[in-house]
CSV table of C-alpha atoms in Angstrom, one decimal:
chain,number,residue,atom,x,y,z
A,6,MET,CA,39.0,15.5,-0.9
A,7,THR,CA,39.0,17.5,2.4
A,8,ASP,CA,37.4,16.3,5.4
A,9,THR,CA,34.6,18.9,5.0
A,10,ASP,CA,34.0,17.6,1.6
A,11,LYS,CA,33.9,14.0,3.1
A,12,LEU,CA,31.5,15.0,5.7
A,13,ALA,CA,29.2,16.8,3.5
A,14,GLU,CA,29.1,13.6,1.2
A,15,ASP,CA,28.4,11.5,4.4
A,16,ARG,CA,25.5,13.5,5.4
A,17,THR,CA,24.0,13.4,1.7
A,18,ASP,CA,24.5,9.6,1.6
A,19,TRP,CA,22.7,9.2,5.0
A,20,ALA,CA,20.0,11.7,3.9
A,21,GLU,CA,19.2,9.6,0.8
A,22,ASP,CA,19.1,6.5,3.0
A,23,ARG,CA,16.5,8.3,5.2
A,24,THR,CA,14.4,9.0,2.2
A,25,VAL,CA,14.6,5.2,0.9
A,26,MET,CA,13.4,4.3,4.3
A,27,ALA,CA,10.6,6.9,4.2
A,28,ASN,CA,9.3,5.6,1.0
A,29,GLU,CA,8.9,2.3,2.4
A,30,ARG,CA,7.3,3.7,5.7
A,31,THR,CA,4.9,5.6,3.1
A,32,PHE,CA,4.0,2.7,1.2
A,33,ALA,CA,3.2,0.6,4.4
A,34,GLY,CA,1.0,3.5,5.4
A,35,TRP,CA,-1.0,3.4,2.1
A,36,MET,CA,-1.1,-0.5,2.2
A,37,ARG,CA,-2.8,0.0,5.7
A,38,THR,CA,-5.2,2.4,4.4
A,39,GLY,CA,-6.3,-0.1,1.9
A,40,MET,CA,-6.8,-2.6,4.5
A,41,ALA,CA,-8.8,-0.1,6.3
A,42,SER,CA,-11.1,0.5,3.3
A,43,LEU,CA,-11.3,-3.4,3.3
A,44,GLY,CA,-12.4,-3.4,7.2
A,45,ILE,CA,-15.1,-0.7,6.0
A,46,ALA,CA,-16.3,-3.0,3.4
A,47,ILE,CA,-16.7,-6.0,5.8
A,48,GLY,CA,-18.3,-3.8,8.8
A,49,LEU,CA,-20.9,-2.4,6.1
A,50,SER,CA,-21.7,-5.9,5.0
A,51,ALA,CA,-22.1,-7.2,8.6
A,52,VAL,CA,-24.5,-4.0,10.0
A,53,PHE,CA,-26.6,-4.1,6.6
A,54,LYS,CA,-26.5,-7.8,6.3
A,55,GLU,CA,-30.5,-7.8,6.8
A,56,ALA,CA,-31.0,-4.8,4.7
A,57,GLU,CA,-33.5,-5.3,1.6
A,58,PRO,CA,-32.7,-5.4,-1.0
A,59,THR,CA,-29.2,-7.0,-0.1
A,60,TRP,CA,-27.7,-6.0,-3.5
A,61,VAL,CA,-27.7,-2.4,-2.3
A,62,ALA,CA,-25.4,-3.0,0.9
A,63,LYS,CA,-23.2,-5.5,-1.1
A,64,SER,CA,-22.7,-2.7,-3.7
A,65,VAL,CA,-21.7,-0.1,-1.3
A,66,ALA,CA,-19.3,-2.7,0.4
A,67,MET,CA,-17.9,-3.3,-3.3
A,68,ILE,CA,-17.3,0.3,-3.6
A,69,PHE,CA,-14.8,0.3,-0.7
A,70,ILE,CA,-13.2,-2.8,-1.9
A,71,LEU,CA,-12.4,-1.3,-5.4
A,72,ILE,CA,-11.1,1.7,-3.5
A,73,ALA,CA,-8.8,-0.6,-1.4
A,74,LEU,CA,-7.6,-2.1,-4.8
A,75,ILE,CA,-7.0,1.6,-6.4
A,76,ILE,CA,-5.2,2.4,-3.1
A,77,PHE,CA,-3.0,-0.9,-3.2
A,78,GLN,CA,-2.0,-0.5,-6.9
A,79,MET,CA,-1.5,3.6,-6.7
A,80,ALA,CA,0.7,2.7,-3.6
A,81,ARG,CA,3.0,0.1,-5.5
A,82,ARG,CA,3.4,2.6,-8.6
A,83,ALA,CA,4.6,5.7,-6.4
A,84,ALA,CA,6.8,3.2,-4.2
A,85,CYS,CA,8.4,1.5,-7.3
A,86,LYS,CA,8.5,4.9,-8.9
A,87,VAL,CA,10.7,6.4,-6.1
A,88,GLN,CA,12.9,3.1,-5.2
A,89,THR,CA,14.3,3.3,-9.1
A,90,ARG,CA,15.2,7.0,-8.6
A,91,LEU,CA,16.8,6.7,-5.3
A,92,ASP,CA,20.5,5.1,-4.5
A,93,SER,CA,20.9,3.5,-1.2
A,94,HIS,CA,24.1,3.5,0.6
A,95,ARG,CA,24.1,1.8,3.9
A,96,ALA,CA,20.3,1.0,4.0
A,97,GLU,CA,18.8,-2.0,2.3
A,98,PRO,CA,15.7,-1.3,0.4
A,99,GLN,CA,12.9,-3.6,-0.2
A,100,ASN,CA,13.4,-4.3,-4.2
A,101,THR,CA,10.4,-3.4,-6.6
A,102,LYS,CA,9.8,-7.0,-7.1
A,103,GLY,CA,8.9,-7.6,-3.4
A,104,ILE,CA,6.6,-4.5,-3.5
A,105,THR,CA,4.7,-5.8,-6.3
A,106,LEU,CA,4.3,-9.4,-4.8
A,107,LEU,CA,3.2,-7.7,-1.7
A,108,THR,CA,0.6,-5.7,-3.6
A,109,ALA,CA,-0.5,-8.8,-5.7
A,110,ILE,CA,-1.1,-10.7,-2.5
A,111,PHE,CA,-3.2,-7.6,-1.0
A,112,SER,CA,-5.1,-7.3,-4.2
A,113,THR,CA,-5.8,-10.9,-4.1
A,114,GLY,CA,-7.0,-10.9,-0.9
A,115,ALA,CA,-9.3,-8.0,-1.6
A,116,LEU,CA,-10.9,-9.7,-4.4
A,117,ALA,CA,-11.3,-12.8,-2.5
A,118,THR,CA,-13.2,-10.8,0.2
A,119,GLY,CA,-15.2,-9.0,-2.4
A,120,ALA,CA,-16.3,-12.3,-3.6
A,121,ILE,CA,-17.0,-14.0,-0.4
A,122,LEU,CA,-19.1,-10.8,0.8
A,123,TRP,CA,-21.0,-11.0,-2.7
A,124,TRP,CA,-22.2,-14.6,-2.5
A,125,LEU,CA,-22.9,-14.8,1.4
């Protein structure tokens, strides 16, 4: 292997590592988007708390909670799919079990938020 080939291989390895890290940043961005959807649900519930009938405001808030759950699951699926396809070299990627666990925690929190908003 010549020096030029070695440099080209190193650059390819670094590019793959950057892609691994970009995948993790993308996952984090989608999780933030899901949390923003939860924030909208909480805000709607607070703003329209006194509205009659109450089930209308609660139903609209629940739509945003469902959107958050969908975003969390789509983010997990996409991140795990990309993660299994890529080879990391020097970067230490988050494993798919960690991504799935984090998604489960966020989803449980979203469901709990929905339950609290509905029964308050």
